[in-house]
Coordinates of C-alpha atoms in Angstrom, one line a residue:
Chain A
M1 CA -9.7 -83.6 -59.5
A2 CA -6.0 -83.2 -58.4
G3 CA -6.3 -86.1 -55.9
S4 CA -7.2 -88.6 -58.5
T5 CA -4.0 -88.1 -60.6
E6 CA -1.7 -88.6 -57.5
P7 CA 0.3 -91.9 -57.6
T8 CA -0.5 -94.4 -54.9
P9 CA 2.3 -94.4 -52.3
A10 CA 4.4 -97.5 -52.6
Q11 CA 3.8 -98.7 -49.1
A12 CA 0.0 -98.4 -49.3
P13 CA -1.8 -101.7 -49.0
V14 CA -3.3 -102.7 -52.3
T15 CA -7.0 -103.7 -51.9
T16 CA -9.8 -104.3 -54.2
D17 CA -12.4 -102.7 -51.8
R18 CA -13.4 -99.3 -52.8
P19 CA -14.5 -96.9 -50.1
G20 CA -18.2 -96.0 -50.2
L21 CA -19.4 -92.6 -51.3
I22 CA -18.7 -90.0 -48.7
K23 CA -21.2 -87.3 -47.8
A24 CA -19.2 -84.1 -48.4
V25 CA -20.2 -81.2 -46.2
P26 CA -18.7 -77.7 -46.6
V27 CA -16.3 -76.8 -43.7
R28 CA -18.4 -74.9 -41.1
H29 CA -17.4 -71.6 -39.8
P30 CA -19.5 -70.9 -36.7
G31 CA -17.2 -68.1 -35.6
R32 CA -18.0 -66.2 -38.7
W33 CA -21.7 -66.3 -38.2
V34 CA -21.3 -65.0 -34.6
G35 CA -19.1 -62.2 -36.0
I36 CA -21.7 -61.3 -38.7
A37 CA -24.5 -61.2 -36.0
V38 CA -22.5 -58.9 -33.8
V39 CA -21.6 -56.6 -36.7
V40 CA -25.2 -56.5 -38.0
V41 CA -26.5 -55.6 -34.6
L42 CA -23.9 -52.8 -34.2
A43 CA -24.6 -51.5 -37.7
A44 CA -28.3 -51.4 -37.0
M45 CA -27.7 -49.5 -33.8
F46 CA -25.6 -47.0 -35.7
I47 CA -28.2 -46.5 -38.4
H48 CA -30.9 -46.1 -35.8
L49 CA -28.8 -43.3 -34.2
L50 CA -28.2 -41.6 -37.6
V51 CA -31.9 -41.8 -38.7
T52 CA -33.8 -41.1 -35.5
N53 CA -31.6 -38.7 -33.5
K54 CA -32.9 -35.2 -34.2
A55 CA -29.5 -33.6 -33.2
F56 CA -28.1 -34.6 -36.6
E57 CA -30.4 -32.2 -38.4
W58 CA -29.6 -33.7 -41.8
H59 CA -31.5 -31.1 -43.6
F60 CA -29.2 -28.4 -42.2
V61 CA -26.1 -30.5 -42.8
F62 CA -26.8 -30.8 -46.6
E63 CA -27.9 -27.2 -46.8
A64 CA -24.7 -26.0 -45.2
M65 CA -22.6 -28.3 -47.5
N66 CA -24.3 -26.7 -50.5
Q67 CA -23.5 -23.1 -49.6
K68 CA -21.4 -21.2 -52.2
P69 CA -18.7 -20.0 -49.8
V70 CA -18.3 -23.5 -48.5
I71 CA -18.0 -25.1 -51.9
N72 CA -15.6 -22.3 -52.9
G73 CA -13.5 -22.9 -49.8
F74 CA -13.4 -26.6 -50.5
L75 CA -12.3 -26.2 -54.0
K76 CA -9.7 -23.4 -53.4
G77 CA -8.6 -23.7 -49.8
T78 CA -8.8 -27.4 -49.5
L79 CA -8.3 -29.1 -52.9
L80 CA -6.2 -26.6 -54.7
V81 CA -3.9 -25.9 -51.7
T82 CA -3.5 -29.7 -51.2
A83 CA -2.6 -30.2 -54.8
L84 CA -0.1 -27.2 -55.0
A85 CA 1.4 -27.9 -51.6
M86 CA 2.0 -31.5 -52.5
I87 CA 3.6 -30.5 -55.9
V88 CA 6.0 -28.2 -53.9
G89 CA 6.4 -30.9 -51.3
V90 CA 7.1 -33.8 -53.6
S91 CA 9.5 -31.9 -55.9
G92 CA 11.2 -30.3 -53.0
G93 CA 11.4 -33.5 -51.1
V94 CA 13.0 -35.4 -54.0
L95 CA 15.5 -32.6 -54.5
F96 CA 16.4 -32.5 -50.8
A97 CA 16.7 -36.3 -50.7
V98 CA 19.1 -36.3 -53.7
M99 CA 21.1 -33.4 -52.0
R100 CA 21.2 -35.3 -48.7
L101 CA 22.6 -38.4 -50.4
S102 CA 25.1 -36.3 -52.4
P103 CA 28.9 -36.8 -51.6
N104 CA 29.1 -33.0 -51.5
P105 CA 29.1 -32.1 -47.7
V106 CA 27.6 -28.6 -48.3
L107 CA 24.6 -29.9 -50.2
S108 CA 23.9 -32.7 -47.8
G109 CA 24.4 -30.3 -44.8
V110 CA 21.9 -27.9 -46.3
A111 CA 19.4 -30.6 -46.9
W112 CA 19.8 -31.9 -43.3
L113 CA 19.3 -28.4 -41.9
F114 CA 16.1 -27.8 -44.0
T115 CA 14.6 -31.1 -42.8
W116 CA 15.6 -30.5 -39.2
F117 CA 14.0 -27.1 -39.2
F118 CA 10.7 -27.8 -41.0
R119 CA 10.1 -31.1 -39.3
S120 CA 10.6 -29.4 -35.9
V121 CA 8.0 -26.6 -36.3
P122 CA 4.3 -27.6 -36.0
R123 CA 2.3 -26.7 -39.1
L124 CA -0.1 -24.5 -37.2
V125 CA 2.8 -22.6 -35.6
L126 CA 4.6 -22.4 -39.0
L127 CA 1.5 -21.0 -40.7
T128 CA 0.7 -18.5 -37.9
T129 CA 4.4 -17.4 -37.9
M130 CA 4.3 -16.9 -41.7
G131 CA 1.3 -14.7 -41.4
A132 CA 3.3 -12.5 -39.0
L133 CA 6.5 -12.5 -41.2
G134 CA 5.4 -9.3 -42.9
I135 CA 6.7 -7.4 -39.9
L136 CA 10.3 -8.3 -41.0
F137 CA 9.8 -6.9 -44.4
Q138 CA 7.7 -3.8 -44.0
K139 CA 9.3 -2.1 -47.1
G140 CA 8.8 -5.2 -49.2
L141 CA 10.7 -8.4 -49.6
S142 CA 13.9 -7.5 -51.5
F143 CA 16.5 -9.7 -53.2
G144 CA 20.0 -8.5 -53.7
V145 CA 23.4 -8.3 -52.0
P146 CA 23.3 -8.7 -48.3
F147 CA 24.6 -5.8 -46.1
D148 CA 24.3 -3.7 -49.3
W149 CA 24.0 -0.3 -47.4
K150 CA 27.0 -1.1 -45.3
I151 CA 29.0 -2.0 -48.4
M152 CA 27.9 1.1 -50.3
D153 CA 28.8 3.2 -47.3
W154 CA 32.2 1.7 -47.0
L155 CA 32.8 2.2 -50.8
G156 CA 31.6 5.8 -50.4
L157 CA 28.7 5.4 -52.8
S158 CA 25.0 5.9 -52.4
G159 CA 22.0 3.7 -53.4
D160 CA 21.4 0.0 -52.8
L161 CA 22.1 -3.3 -54.4
R162 CA 18.6 -4.7 -54.6
F163 CA 17.4 -6.2 -57.8
A164 CA 13.8 -7.2 -57.1
T165 CA 11.3 -6.3 -54.5
V166 CA 7.9 -7.9 -53.9
N167 CA 5.2 -7.1 -51.5
A168 CA 5.8 -9.3 -48.4
N169 CA 2.1 -9.6 -47.7
T170 CA 1.4 -11.2 -51.1
V171 CA 4.1 -13.8 -50.5
F172 CA 3.4 -14.7 -46.9
S173 CA -0.3 -14.4 -46.6
G174 CA -3.3 -15.7 -48.5
L175 CA -3.4 -18.9 -50.5
V176 CA 0.2 -18.3 -51.8
G177 CA 1.5 -18.2 -48.2
G178 CA -0.5 -21.3 -47.4
V179 CA 1.0 -23.2 -50.3
I180 CA 4.5 -22.1 -49.5
G181 CA 4.2 -22.9 -45.8
L182 CA 2.5 -26.3 -46.2
G183 CA 4.7 -27.1 -49.2
L184 CA 8.0 -26.4 -47.3
S185 CA 6.8 -28.4 -44.3
E186 CA 5.8 -31.2 -46.6
A187 CA 9.1 -31.1 -48.5
A188 CA 10.9 -31.9 -45.2
Y189 CA 8.8 -35.1 -44.6
M190 CA 8.9 -36.0 -48.3
A191 CA 12.7 -35.7 -48.3
E192 CA 12.9 -38.5 -45.7
I193 CA 10.4 -40.6 -47.7
A194 CA 12.3 -40.1 -51.0
R195 CA 15.6 -40.8 -49.3
A196 CA 14.2 -44.1 -48.0
G197 CA 13.0 -44.9 -51.6
I198 CA 16.3 -44.1 -53.2
L199 CA 18.2 -46.2 -50.6
S200 CA 15.8 -49.1 -51.3
V201 CA 17.1 -49.5 -54.8
D202 CA 19.9 -52.1 -55.2
P203 CA 23.3 -50.4 -55.6
G204 CA 23.9 -52.9 -58.5
Q205 CA 21.4 -50.8 -60.5
T206 CA 23.6 -47.7 -60.2
E207 CA 26.7 -49.7 -61.1
A208 CA 25.0 -51.3 -64.2
A209 CA 23.8 -47.8 -65.4
Q210 CA 27.3 -46.3 -64.7
A211 CA 28.9 -49.1 -66.5
L212 CA 26.8 -48.2 -69.6
G213 CA 28.3 -44.7 -69.4
M214 CA 25.3 -42.9 -68.0
S215 CA 26.1 -39.8 -66.0
R216 CA 25.1 -39.4 -62.3
G217 CA 22.1 -37.3 -63.1
K218 CA 20.9 -39.7 -65.8
V219 CA 21.4 -42.7 -63.5
M220 CA 19.2 -41.0 -60.9
R221 CA 16.5 -39.8 -63.3
R222 CA 16.2 -42.9 -65.6
V223 CA 17.1 -45.8 -63.3
V224 CA 17.1 -45.1 -59.6
L225 CA 14.1 -42.7 -59.1
P226 CA 11.6 -44.8 -61.3
Q227 CA 12.4 -47.8 -59.1
A228 CA 12.4 -45.7 -55.9
M229 CA 8.8 -44.5 -56.8
R230 CA 7.5 -48.0 -55.9
V231 CA 8.6 -47.3 -52.3
I232 CA 7.8 -43.6 -52.4
V233 CA 4.2 -43.7 -53.7
P234 CA 2.4 -45.4 -50.8
P235 CA 3.6 -43.1 -48.0
T236 CA 3.1 -40.2 -50.4
G237 CA -0.6 -41.1 -50.7
N238 CA -0.6 -41.0 -46.9
E239 CA 1.0 -37.6 -46.9
T240 CA -1.5 -36.3 -49.4
I241 CA -4.4 -37.4 -47.2
A242 CA -2.7 -35.8 -44.2
M243 CA -2.2 -32.6 -46.2
L244 CA -5.9 -32.5 -47.2
K245 CA -6.8 -32.5 -43.6
D246 CA -4.0 -30.1 -42.6
T247 CA -5.5 -27.4 -44.9
S248 CA -7.9 -26.8 -42.1
L249 CA -4.9 -25.2 -40.3
L250 CA -4.8 -22.4 -43.0
I251 CA -6.9 -20.3 -40.6
G252 CA -3.6 -19.7 -38.6
L253 CA -2.3 -17.7 -41.5
P254 CA -5.2 -16.5 -41.7
V255 CA -6.9 -17.8 -44.8
I256 CA -10.6 -17.9 -44.7
T257 CA -11.3 -19.3 -48.2
E258 CA -11.2 -22.8 -46.7
L259 CA -13.7 -25.5 -46.1
F260 CA -13.6 -25.9 -42.3
Y261 CA -13.5 -22.1 -41.5
Q262 CA -16.5 -21.5 -43.8
L263 CA -18.5 -24.3 -42.3
Q264 CA -17.7 -23.3 -38.8
S265 CA -18.7 -19.7 -39.5
I266 CA -22.1 -20.9 -40.6
G267 CA -22.3 -23.1 -37.5
S268 CA -21.6 -20.3 -35.1
Q269 CA -24.1 -18.1 -37.0
Y270 CA -26.9 -20.5 -36.5
Y271 CA -25.7 -22.0 -33.2
K272 CA -25.5 -25.5 -34.8
T273 CA -22.1 -26.9 -33.9
F274 CA -22.7 -30.6 -34.3
P275 CA -24.4 -30.7 -37.7
I276 CA -21.6 -28.6 -39.1
M277 CA -19.0 -31.1 -37.8
V278 CA -20.9 -33.8 -39.6
A279 CA -20.9 -31.7 -42.8
A280 CA -17.1 -31.2 -42.5
T281 CA -16.5 -34.9 -41.9
L282 CA -18.6 -35.9 -45.0
Y283 CA -16.5 -33.5 -47.2
Y284 CA -13.2 -34.9 -45.9
L285 CA -14.4 -38.5 -46.2
A286 CA -15.5 -38.0 -49.8
A287 CA -12.2 -36.2 -50.8
T288 CA -10.1 -38.9 -49.1
S289 CA -11.9 -41.7 -50.8
V290 CA -11.2 -40.2 -54.3
L291 CA -7.5 -39.8 -53.3
M292 CA -7.3 -43.5 -52.3
V293 CA -8.6 -44.5 -55.7
G294 CA -5.9 -42.3 -57.3
Q295 CA -3.2 -43.9 -55.1
Y296 CA -4.3 -47.4 -56.3
F297 CA -3.7 -46.4 -59.9
L298 CA -0.3 -44.8 -59.2
E299 CA 0.9 -47.8 -57.3
R300 CA -0.1 -50.1 -60.2
R301 CA 1.8 -47.8 -62.6
F302 CA 5.0 -47.8 -60.7
G303 CA 4.8 -51.5 -59.7
R304 CA 5.4 -52.6 -63.3
G305 CA 8.1 -55.2 -63.6
F306 CA 7.9 -56.0 -59.8
G307 CA 5.7 -59.0 -59.9
G308 CA 2.8 -57.1 -61.5
G309 CA 2.8 -59.4 -64.6
P310 CA 2.4 -63.1 -64.8
R311 CA 4.6 -64.8 -62.3
R312 CA 6.3 -68.2 -62.8
A313 CA 4.8 -70.4 -60.2
P314 CA 7.3 -71.9 -57.8
K315 CA 7.6 -75.6 -58.5
P316 CA 8.9 -78.1 -55.9
A317 CA 12.1 -79.8 -56.9
G318 CA 11.8 -83.1 -58.7
V319 CA 8.1 -82.6 -59.7
E320 CA 7.4 -83.2 -63.3
T321 CA 5.0 -80.7 -65.0
I322 CA 1.9 -82.6 -66.1
Chain B
M1 CA 48.3 -56.8 -81.8
T2 CA 47.6 -53.6 -80.0
E3 CA 47.1 -53.3 -76.3
L4 CA 43.5 -52.5 -75.5
I5 CA 43.8 -52.6 -71.8
E6 CA 47.0 -51.9 -69.9
I7 CA 47.2 -52.0 -66.1
K8 CA 50.2 -50.7 -64.3
N9 CA 51.1 -51.3 -60.7
L10 CA 47.5 -51.4 -59.5
H11 CA 46.8 -51.3 -55.7
K12 CA 43.4 -51.3 -54.1
S13 CA 42.5 -51.6 -50.4
F14 CA 39.1 -51.8 -48.6
G15 CA 40.0 -50.4 -45.2
A16 CA 42.9 -52.5 -43.8
N17 CA 42.2 -55.2 -46.4
H18 CA 44.9 -54.9 -49.2
V19 CA 43.0 -56.6 -52.0
L20 CA 45.2 -55.8 -55.0
R21 CA 48.9 -55.7 -54.4
G22 CA 50.5 -54.4 -57.5
I23 CA 48.9 -55.8 -60.7
D24 CA 50.6 -55.4 -64.1
F25 CA 48.6 -56.8 -66.9
T26 CA 47.5 -56.2 -70.5
V27 CA 44.7 -57.4 -72.8
S28 CA 45.2 -57.2 -76.5
Q29 CA 42.7 -56.5 -79.3
G30 CA 40.7 -59.6 -80.0
E31 CA 42.1 -61.5 -77.0
V32 CA 40.0 -63.6 -74.7
V33 CA 41.5 -63.6 -71.1
C34 CA 40.0 -65.6 -68.3
V35 CA 40.9 -64.7 -64.7
I36 CA 40.7 -67.5 -62.2
G37 CA 41.6 -67.8 -58.6
P38 CA 40.2 -68.5 -55.1
S39 CA 37.5 -66.3 -53.7
G40 CA 38.9 -63.2 -52.1
S41 CA 41.9 -63.3 -54.4
G42 CA 40.9 -59.9 -55.9
K43 CA 39.9 -61.0 -59.4
S44 CA 36.5 -59.3 -59.3
T45 CA 38.0 -56.1 -57.9
L46 CA 40.6 -56.1 -60.7
L47 CA 37.8 -56.3 -63.2
R48 CA 35.8 -53.6 -61.5
C49 CA 38.9 -51.3 -61.6
V50 CA 39.0 -51.6 -65.4
N51 CA 35.9 -49.4 -65.7
L52 CA 36.5 -47.7 -62.4
L53 CA 33.5 -49.0 -60.5
E54 CA 36.3 -49.3 -57.9
Q55 CA 38.7 -46.5 -57.5
P56 CA 42.2 -47.8 -57.2
E57 CA 44.5 -46.1 -54.6
E58 CA 47.6 -46.4 -56.8
G59 CA 48.5 -47.4 -60.3
Q60 CA 47.1 -46.7 -63.8
V61 CA 44.5 -48.2 -66.0
F62 CA 44.8 -47.5 -69.7
V63 CA 41.8 -48.3 -72.0
R64 CA 42.6 -47.8 -75.7
G65 CA 45.6 -45.8 -74.7
E66 CA 43.6 -43.4 -72.4
D67 CA 44.5 -43.2 -68.7
I68 CA 41.1 -43.5 -67.1
T69 CA 42.5 -43.2 -63.6
D70 CA 43.5 -39.6 -64.6
R71 CA 41.1 -37.2 -62.8
D72 CA 40.7 -35.2 -66.0
C73 CA 39.4 -38.3 -67.9
H74 CA 35.8 -38.2 -69.0
L75 CA 34.9 -41.4 -67.2
D76 CA 31.4 -41.7 -68.7
D77 CA 32.9 -41.4 -72.2
A78 CA 35.4 -44.1 -71.5
R79 CA 32.8 -46.4 -69.9
K80 CA 30.5 -46.4 -72.9
H81 CA 33.1 -48.4 -74.8
I82 CA 33.5 -50.9 -72.0
G83 CA 30.7 -53.4 -71.8
M84 CA 30.1 -55.1 -68.4
V85 CA 28.2 -58.2 -67.4
F86 CA 27.5 -58.7 -63.7
Q87 CA 27.1 -61.8 -61.6
Q88 CA 23.7 -60.7 -60.5
F89 CA 22.7 -59.5 -64.0
N90 CA 21.6 -56.1 -62.7
L91 CA 18.9 -55.6 -65.4
F92 CA 16.6 -52.7 -64.9
P93 CA 13.5 -54.3 -63.5
H94 CA 11.2 -51.4 -64.3
L95 CA 12.0 -51.6 -68.0
N96 CA 11.2 -54.4 -70.5
V97 CA 13.8 -56.3 -72.3
L98 CA 13.9 -54.0 -75.3
A99 CA 14.1 -50.8 -73.1
N100 CA 16.8 -52.3 -71.1
C101 CA 18.9 -52.6 -74.3
T102 CA 17.9 -49.1 -75.7
I103 CA 18.0 -46.8 -72.7
A104 CA 21.8 -46.2 -72.7
Q105 CA 21.9 -46.1 -76.5
T106 CA 19.4 -43.2 -76.6
T107 CA 20.6 -41.4 -73.5
V108 CA 24.4 -41.9 -73.8
L109 CA 25.1 -42.5 -77.5
K110 CA 22.2 -40.2 -78.6
R111 CA 21.0 -42.7 -81.1
S112 CA 17.5 -42.3 -82.5
A113 CA 14.8 -44.5 -81.0
A114 CA 14.4 -46.4 -84.3
E115 CA 18.2 -47.0 -84.6
A116 CA 18.5 -48.0 -81.0
E117 CA 15.7 -50.5 -81.3
Q118 CA 17.2 -52.0 -84.5
V119 CA 20.6 -52.4 -82.7
A120 CA 18.9 -53.9 -79.6
R121 CA 16.9 -56.4 -81.6
A122 CA 19.9 -57.5 -83.6
N123 CA 21.8 -58.1 -80.3
L124 CA 18.9 -59.9 -78.7
D125 CA 18.8 -62.1 -81.8
R126 CA 22.5 -62.8 -81.2
V127 CA 21.8 -64.1 -77.7
G128 CA 18.7 -66.0 -78.9
L129 CA 16.1 -63.9 -77.2
N130 CA 14.3 -62.0 -80.0
D131 CA 11.0 -63.4 -78.8
K132 CA 11.3 -61.9 -75.4
V133 CA 11.5 -58.2 -76.2
T134 CA 8.3 -57.1 -74.4
A135 CA 8.9 -59.3 -71.3
Y136 CA 10.1 -57.7 -68.0
P137 CA 13.2 -59.1 -66.3
A138 CA 11.2 -60.7 -63.5
Q139 CA 9.4 -62.9 -66.1
L140 CA 12.7 -64.4 -67.4
S141 CA 14.8 -67.2 -66.0
G142 CA 18.3 -66.4 -64.7
G143 CA 20.0 -67.6 -67.8
Q144 CA 17.7 -65.5 -70.0
Q145 CA 18.3 -62.5 -67.8
Q146 CA 22.0 -62.9 -68.1
R147 CA 21.8 -63.2 -71.9
V148 CA 19.6 -59.9 -72.0
A149 CA 22.4 -58.3 -69.9
I150 CA 25.0 -59.4 -72.5
A151 CA 22.7 -58.0 -75.3
R152 CA 22.4 -54.8 -73.3
A153 CA 26.2 -54.4 -73.1
L154 CA 26.7 -55.4 -76.7
S155 CA 24.2 -52.8 -77.9
M156 CA 26.7 -50.1 -76.9
D157 CA 29.1 -51.5 -79.5
P158 CA 31.8 -51.8 -76.8
A159 CA 35.5 -52.3 -77.7
V160 CA 35.9 -54.8 -74.8
M161 CA 33.5 -56.9 -72.7
L162 CA 34.1 -57.5 -69.0
F163 CA 32.4 -60.5 -67.4
D164 CA 32.2 -60.7 -63.6
E165 CA 31.4 -64.3 -62.8
P166 CA 28.5 -64.3 -65.3
T167 CA 27.4 -67.9 -64.5
S168 CA 27.9 -68.0 -60.8
A169 CA 24.3 -67.0 -59.8
L170 CA 22.7 -69.4 -62.3
D171 CA 21.1 -72.8 -61.9
P172 CA 23.5 -75.5 -63.3
E173 CA 21.2 -76.4 -66.2
L174 CA 21.2 -72.7 -67.4
V175 CA 25.0 -72.2 -67.3
G176 CA 25.4 -73.7 -70.7
D177 CA 23.2 -71.2 -72.5
V178 CA 25.2 -68.3 -71.3
L179 CA 28.5 -69.9 -72.0
T180 CA 27.4 -70.7 -75.5
V181 CA 26.6 -67.1 -76.1
M182 CA 30.0 -66.1 -74.7
R183 CA 31.8 -68.7 -76.9
K184 CA 30.1 -67.3 -80.0
L185 CA 31.2 -63.8 -79.0
A186 CA 34.8 -64.9 -78.6
L187 CA 34.6 -66.5 -82.1
D188 CA 33.3 -63.3 -83.5
G189 CA 36.5 -61.6 -82.3
M190 CA 35.3 -59.7 -79.3
T191 CA 37.9 -58.7 -76.8
M192 CA 36.9 -60.3 -73.5
L193 CA 38.1 -60.2 -69.9
V194 CA 36.2 -62.9 -68.0
V195 CA 36.4 -63.7 -64.3
T196 CA 35.1 -67.2 -64.0
H197 CA 35.0 -70.5 -62.1
E198 CA 34.2 -72.4 -65.3
M199 CA 37.5 -74.2 -66.0
A200 CA 36.2 -76.1 -69.0
F201 CA 35.1 -72.7 -70.6
A202 CA 38.5 -71.1 -69.8
R203 CA 40.4 -74.1 -71.1
E204 CA 38.5 -74.2 -74.4
V205 CA 37.8 -70.5 -75.2
A206 CA 40.5 -68.4 -73.5
D207 CA 43.6 -67.3 -75.4
R208 CA 45.3 -66.8 -72.0
V209 CA 44.5 -67.7 -68.4
V210 CA 45.5 -65.6 -65.5
F211 CA 45.7 -67.1 -62.0
M212 CA 45.4 -64.7 -59.1
D213 CA 45.9 -65.3 -55.5
E214 CA 46.1 -62.9 -52.5
G215 CA 46.0 -59.8 -54.7
V216 CA 48.8 -60.7 -57.1
I217 CA 49.0 -62.5 -60.4
V218 CA 50.7 -65.8 -59.7
E219 CA 51.0 -67.1 -63.2
Q220 CA 49.6 -66.6 -66.6
G221 CA 49.8 -68.2 -70.0
P222 CA 47.9 -70.4 -72.5
P223 CA 45.2 -72.5 -70.8
A224 CA 46.9 -75.7 -71.6
E225 CA 49.9 -74.6 -69.5
V226 CA 48.1 -72.8 -66.6
I227 CA 45.2 -75.3 -66.2
G228 CA 46.8 -78.4 -67.8
N229 CA 50.3 -78.1 -66.3
P230 CA 50.5 -75.4 -63.7
S231 CA 54.0 -74.4 -62.6
H232 CA 53.1 -73.0 -59.1
E233 CA 52.0 -75.0 -56.1
R234 CA 49.3 -72.5 -55.3
T235 CA 47.8 -72.9 -58.8
R236 CA 47.9 -76.7 -58.4
V237 CA 46.2 -76.6 -55.0
F238 CA 43.5 -74.3 -56.3
L239 CA 42.9 -76.4 -59.5
K240 CA 42.6 -79.6 -57.4
R241 CA 40.0 -78.0 -55.2
V242 CA 38.0 -76.7 -58.2
L243 CA 38.3 -79.6 -60.5
D244 CA 37.8 -82.4 -58.0
P245 CA 35.9 -80.8 -55.1
T246 CA 34.8 -84.2 -53.6
H247 CA 38.4 -85.2 -52.9
V248 CA 39.7 -82.1 -51.1
E249 CA 41.0 -83.1 -47.7
P250 CA 39.5 -81.1 -44.8
S251 CA 42.1 -78.6 -43.7

């Protein structure tokens, strides 16, 4: 083994006596065994509770989980809204982060204002407010010149300067409203995460890319953002998991095609509150576990070139390689 | 010989620190110029003004006759003809060696992927690293990384190469590899502007040595004159400190 190739220290006394065979014993870890015993007892107590306590009503739990409206709510209200809101959130967040770091004071001011507003409003309040926004646009949500009637009046003309009108209720309510509300709120948090990621990239990278003649946009897209992703991905995984759970707030809008609302309505119908909460927990546990696997692969993808490959082992000075 | 780089009355300050105090200076086609001087003398800043990584407050920088300090100048266009090698290499760590050398070719020069790869491989061959194309920068030694950085700059077919203390961050035993590549480049007729502390390299390879101190050019001329027989006291003191560091008296 490694010990036998080591040279004898110069000062060591040279003897012809060889030490006798030693009886090697593995290092003992008594603390670990105590720990294992404690954990085993606690786990047994927990399993005992799960199996023997009648209040769980496992049969009812799995039957509730298997109901069509529940599955439908899980797929649409929970999974689909999470995915879409995160797409809105991540792309919006990166955009606002780039704006925030722009030398243009208008762009960075707008990005700051957006972040300030959407980080300040709680998601439940935001979604409930969105559900009520229709009152502002009773004749539909119109896009055009502001103060158009005043301007037309002043010019002595009639008519308006509105180019497109959509029904406010289709925008602000239902799953669309949920995606917009949660997505904008997420964009505010993601803007800060993406900004931290961009700032984590060595300024020398930007200089090197600029010196090669790359434009500001190309430097950002091809050099800075791919490296910032390494810092952005882990907290984004966190945000996605938080978003998955925050879809239970969609009821504020109100949206009822959603897991938690559907389960709760079954629960109140049969007066079985606790088993329903167990069913909801199981759903969220399963979905979160899948997301964590996805995060692992994303982190590996964006960690390339940062010590992911074979590393050169550090070698103490003066040591010859054998 | 035509003037490739022409600098007129260049001034640059960082806050209250007046780093460049009126630099007038030219580099001709095919010339190798080494800039030496004590740290803080402004030599790196001068180099970074040539491709406008630093924006000078006053003065003009002409590269191939074009005033790149002019606000109307297409800076990105000008920069693609100016290769730059940094003290800290600044390779792109998320890309492998080949992609480091092709990314600007395909995105800036609009070369096809195949052509870019051919050019990159030829330049990696030139710096002796054609066996490392699939490696990532973190898997290379400092000397190898700096040679990849040189190949990356050369892949743009630059008219001039700027070197900002290219060997200062290297372990002593790796300096030679990089200097050998630079010497080969000089022999191939590349126009080079090199900020360096390697006096032996400057003496042997440079056509002209520029000594800077406190933001001005103190003297310049053939290496045998500036390094071998300096006419200014400041140059003499600096060279004594650099060439014989163990015999500098504590001030």
